[in-house]
PDB file of C-alpha atoms in Angstrom:
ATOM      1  CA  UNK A   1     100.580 113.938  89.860  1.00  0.00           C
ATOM      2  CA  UNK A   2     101.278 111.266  87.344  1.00  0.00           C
ATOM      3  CA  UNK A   3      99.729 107.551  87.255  1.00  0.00           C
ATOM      4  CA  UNK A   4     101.821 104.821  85.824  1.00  0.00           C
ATOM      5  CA  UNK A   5     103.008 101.636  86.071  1.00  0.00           C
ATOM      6  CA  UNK A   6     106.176 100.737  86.690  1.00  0.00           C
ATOM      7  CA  UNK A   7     108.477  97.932  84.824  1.00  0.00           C
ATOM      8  CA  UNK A   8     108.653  96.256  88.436  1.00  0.00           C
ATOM      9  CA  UNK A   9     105.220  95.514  88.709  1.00  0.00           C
ATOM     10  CA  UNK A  10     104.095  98.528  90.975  1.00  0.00           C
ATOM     11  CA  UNK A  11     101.522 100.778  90.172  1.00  0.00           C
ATOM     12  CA  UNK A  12     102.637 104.081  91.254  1.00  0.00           C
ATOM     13  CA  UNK A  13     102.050 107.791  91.277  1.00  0.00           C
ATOM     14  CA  UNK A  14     104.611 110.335  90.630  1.00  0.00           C
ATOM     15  CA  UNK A  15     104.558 113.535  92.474  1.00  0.00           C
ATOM     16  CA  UNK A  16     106.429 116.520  92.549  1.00  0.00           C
ATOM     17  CA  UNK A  17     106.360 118.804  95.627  1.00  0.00           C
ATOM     18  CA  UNK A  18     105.759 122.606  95.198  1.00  0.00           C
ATOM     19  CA  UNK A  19     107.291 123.141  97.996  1.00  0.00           C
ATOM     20  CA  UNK A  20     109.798 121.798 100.287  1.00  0.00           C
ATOM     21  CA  UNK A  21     109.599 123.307 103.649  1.00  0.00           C
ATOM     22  CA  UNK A  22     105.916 122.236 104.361  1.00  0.00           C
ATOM     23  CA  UNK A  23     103.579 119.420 103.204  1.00  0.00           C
ATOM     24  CA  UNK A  24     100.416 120.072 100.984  1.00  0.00           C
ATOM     25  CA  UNK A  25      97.862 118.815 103.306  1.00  0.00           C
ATOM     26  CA  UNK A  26      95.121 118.424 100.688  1.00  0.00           C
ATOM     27  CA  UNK A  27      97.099 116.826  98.369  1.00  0.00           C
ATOM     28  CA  UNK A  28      98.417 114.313 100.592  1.00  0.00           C
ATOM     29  CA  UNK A  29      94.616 113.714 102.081  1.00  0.00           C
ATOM     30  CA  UNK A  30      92.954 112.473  98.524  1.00  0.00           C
ATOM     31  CA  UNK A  31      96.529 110.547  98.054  1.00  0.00           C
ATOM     32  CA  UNK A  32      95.594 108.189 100.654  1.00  0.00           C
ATOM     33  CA  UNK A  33      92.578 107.900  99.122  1.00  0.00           C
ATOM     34  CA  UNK A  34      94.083 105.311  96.525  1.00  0.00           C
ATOM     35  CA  UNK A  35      97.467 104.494  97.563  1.00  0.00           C
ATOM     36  CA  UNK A  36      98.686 102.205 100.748  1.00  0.00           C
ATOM     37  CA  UNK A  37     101.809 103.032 100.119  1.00  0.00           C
ATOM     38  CA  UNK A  38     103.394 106.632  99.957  1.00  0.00           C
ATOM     39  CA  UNK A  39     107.127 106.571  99.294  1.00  0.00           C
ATOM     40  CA  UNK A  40     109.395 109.616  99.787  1.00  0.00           C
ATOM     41  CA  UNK A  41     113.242 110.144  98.478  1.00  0.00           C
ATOM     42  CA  UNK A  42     115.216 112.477 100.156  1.00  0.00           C
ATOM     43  CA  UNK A  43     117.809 114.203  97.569  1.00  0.00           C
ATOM     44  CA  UNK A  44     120.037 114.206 100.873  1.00  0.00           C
ATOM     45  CA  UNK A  45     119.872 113.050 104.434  1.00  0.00           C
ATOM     46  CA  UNK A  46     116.996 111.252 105.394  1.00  0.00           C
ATOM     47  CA  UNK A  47     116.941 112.585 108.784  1.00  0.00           C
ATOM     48  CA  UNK A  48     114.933 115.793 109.476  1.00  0.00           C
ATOM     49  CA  UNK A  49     113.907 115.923 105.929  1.00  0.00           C
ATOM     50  CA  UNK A  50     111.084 116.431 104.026  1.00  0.00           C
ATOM     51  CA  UNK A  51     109.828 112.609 103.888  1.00  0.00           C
ATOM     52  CA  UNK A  52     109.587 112.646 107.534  1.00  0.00           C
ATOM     53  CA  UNK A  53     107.278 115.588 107.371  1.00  0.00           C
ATOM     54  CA  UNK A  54     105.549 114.107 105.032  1.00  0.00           C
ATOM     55  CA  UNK A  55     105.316 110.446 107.915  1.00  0.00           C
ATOM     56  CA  UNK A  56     104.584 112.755 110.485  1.00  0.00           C
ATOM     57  CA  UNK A  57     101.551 114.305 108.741  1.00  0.00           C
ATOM     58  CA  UNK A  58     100.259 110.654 107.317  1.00  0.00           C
ATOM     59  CA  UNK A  59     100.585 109.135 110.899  1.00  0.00           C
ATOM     60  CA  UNK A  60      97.353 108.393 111.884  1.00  0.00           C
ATOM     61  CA  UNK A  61      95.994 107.338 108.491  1.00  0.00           C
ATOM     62  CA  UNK A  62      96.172 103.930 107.358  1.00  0.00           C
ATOM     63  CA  UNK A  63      98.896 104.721 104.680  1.00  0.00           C
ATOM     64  CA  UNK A  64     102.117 102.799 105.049  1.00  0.00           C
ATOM     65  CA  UNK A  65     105.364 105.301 104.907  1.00  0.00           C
ATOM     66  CA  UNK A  66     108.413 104.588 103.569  1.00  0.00           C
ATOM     67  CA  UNK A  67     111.539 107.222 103.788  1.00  0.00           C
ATOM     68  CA  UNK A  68     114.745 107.017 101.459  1.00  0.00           C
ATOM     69  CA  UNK A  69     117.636 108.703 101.754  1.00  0.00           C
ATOM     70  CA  UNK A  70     121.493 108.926 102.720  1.00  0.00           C
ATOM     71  CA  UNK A  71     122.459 108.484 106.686  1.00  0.00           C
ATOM     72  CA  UNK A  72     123.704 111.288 108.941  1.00  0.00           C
ATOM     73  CA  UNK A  73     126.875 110.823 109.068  1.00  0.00           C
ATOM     74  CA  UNK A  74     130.575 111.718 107.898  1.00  0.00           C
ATOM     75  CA  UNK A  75     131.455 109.772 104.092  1.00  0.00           C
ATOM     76  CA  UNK A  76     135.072 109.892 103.914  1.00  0.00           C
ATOM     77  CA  UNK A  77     136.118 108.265 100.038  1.00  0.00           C
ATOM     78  CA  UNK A  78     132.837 106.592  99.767  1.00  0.00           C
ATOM     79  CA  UNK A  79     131.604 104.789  96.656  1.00  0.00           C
ATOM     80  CA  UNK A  80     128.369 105.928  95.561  1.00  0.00           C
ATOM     81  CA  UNK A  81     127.034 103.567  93.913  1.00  0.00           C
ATOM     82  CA  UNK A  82     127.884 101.454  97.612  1.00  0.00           C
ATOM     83  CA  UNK A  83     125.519 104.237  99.595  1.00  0.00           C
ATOM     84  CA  UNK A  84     122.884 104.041  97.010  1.00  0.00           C
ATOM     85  CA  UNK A  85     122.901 100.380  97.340  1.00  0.00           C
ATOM     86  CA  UNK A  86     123.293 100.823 101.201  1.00  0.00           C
ATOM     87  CA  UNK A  87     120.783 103.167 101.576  1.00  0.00           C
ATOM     88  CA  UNK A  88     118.119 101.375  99.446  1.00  0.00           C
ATOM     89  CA  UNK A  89     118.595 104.360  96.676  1.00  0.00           C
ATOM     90  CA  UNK A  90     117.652 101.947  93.724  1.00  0.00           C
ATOM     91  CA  UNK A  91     114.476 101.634  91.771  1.00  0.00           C
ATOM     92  CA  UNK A  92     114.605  97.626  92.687  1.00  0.00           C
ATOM     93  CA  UNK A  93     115.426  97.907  95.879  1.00  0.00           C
ATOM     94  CA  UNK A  94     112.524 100.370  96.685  1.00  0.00           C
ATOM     95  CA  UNK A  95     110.422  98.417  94.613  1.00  0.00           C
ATOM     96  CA  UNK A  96     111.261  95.250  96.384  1.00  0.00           C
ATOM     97  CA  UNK A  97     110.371  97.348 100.153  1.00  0.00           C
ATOM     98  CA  UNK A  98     107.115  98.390  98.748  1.00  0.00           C
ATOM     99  CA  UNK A  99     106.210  95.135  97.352  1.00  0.00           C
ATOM    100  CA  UNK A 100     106.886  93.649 100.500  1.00  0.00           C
ATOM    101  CA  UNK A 101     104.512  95.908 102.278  1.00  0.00           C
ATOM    102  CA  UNK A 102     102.090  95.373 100.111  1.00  0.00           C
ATOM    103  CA  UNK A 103     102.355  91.307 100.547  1.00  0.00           C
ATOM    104  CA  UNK A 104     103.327  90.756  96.705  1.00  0.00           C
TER     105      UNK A 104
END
C-alpha cells in the first residue's frame, strides 16, 4: 500500500493486488478501517472482473464501491480516448465520482 494525496484533492491509497483471481481478505478488512471509499480499475471489462470481487466481498461493510472499466460489448473503430472518457477511465473523472460520494 501507498498513502498519498492526490493533485485533485483526494487522499488516496494505492494498492497493488498480488493476485488477481481472489481478493486478500485481510487486506481489504483493515482497508475499511480508514477509507469510505475503495475504488477498483479493471485493465479490461468491468463485468465479471476483479473489482466486482472485490464489491462482492466489501458488501456488507460500510465502504462505498466504485468499479471502472470498459463495457461488454463489441468496439468496432472506436476512439480510445472516447471509451476512456465514456467509461469514466480518467483520473478527473474518477476523482470527480469519488468526491461526490464523499459530499465534497
Amino acid at each position: 500500500m501507498r498513502p498519498s494525496v492526490l493533485p485533485l484533492g483526494i487522499e488516496a491509497t494505492l494498492v497493488k493486488p498480488y493476485f488477481a483471481s481472489g481478493v486478500d481478505q485481510n487486506l481489504l478488512d483493515n482497508l475499511v478501517k480508514d477509507h469510505d471509499v475503495i475504488v477498483t480499475i479493471e485493465d479490461g471489462i468491468i463485468e465479471g472482473g476483479w473489482g466486482q470481487n472485490i464489491a462482492s466481498y466489501l458488501g456488507t461493510s460500510s465502504a462505498r464501491v466504485l468499479n471502472y472499466g470498459v463495457k461488454k460489448a463489441f468496439y468496432d473503430r472506436v476512439n480510445i480516448a472516447d471509451l476512456m472518457r465514456e467509461s469514466h477511465l480518467e483520473p478527473e473523472l474518477i476523482a470527480a465520482d469519488v468526491k461526490q460520494v464523499l459530499g465534497l
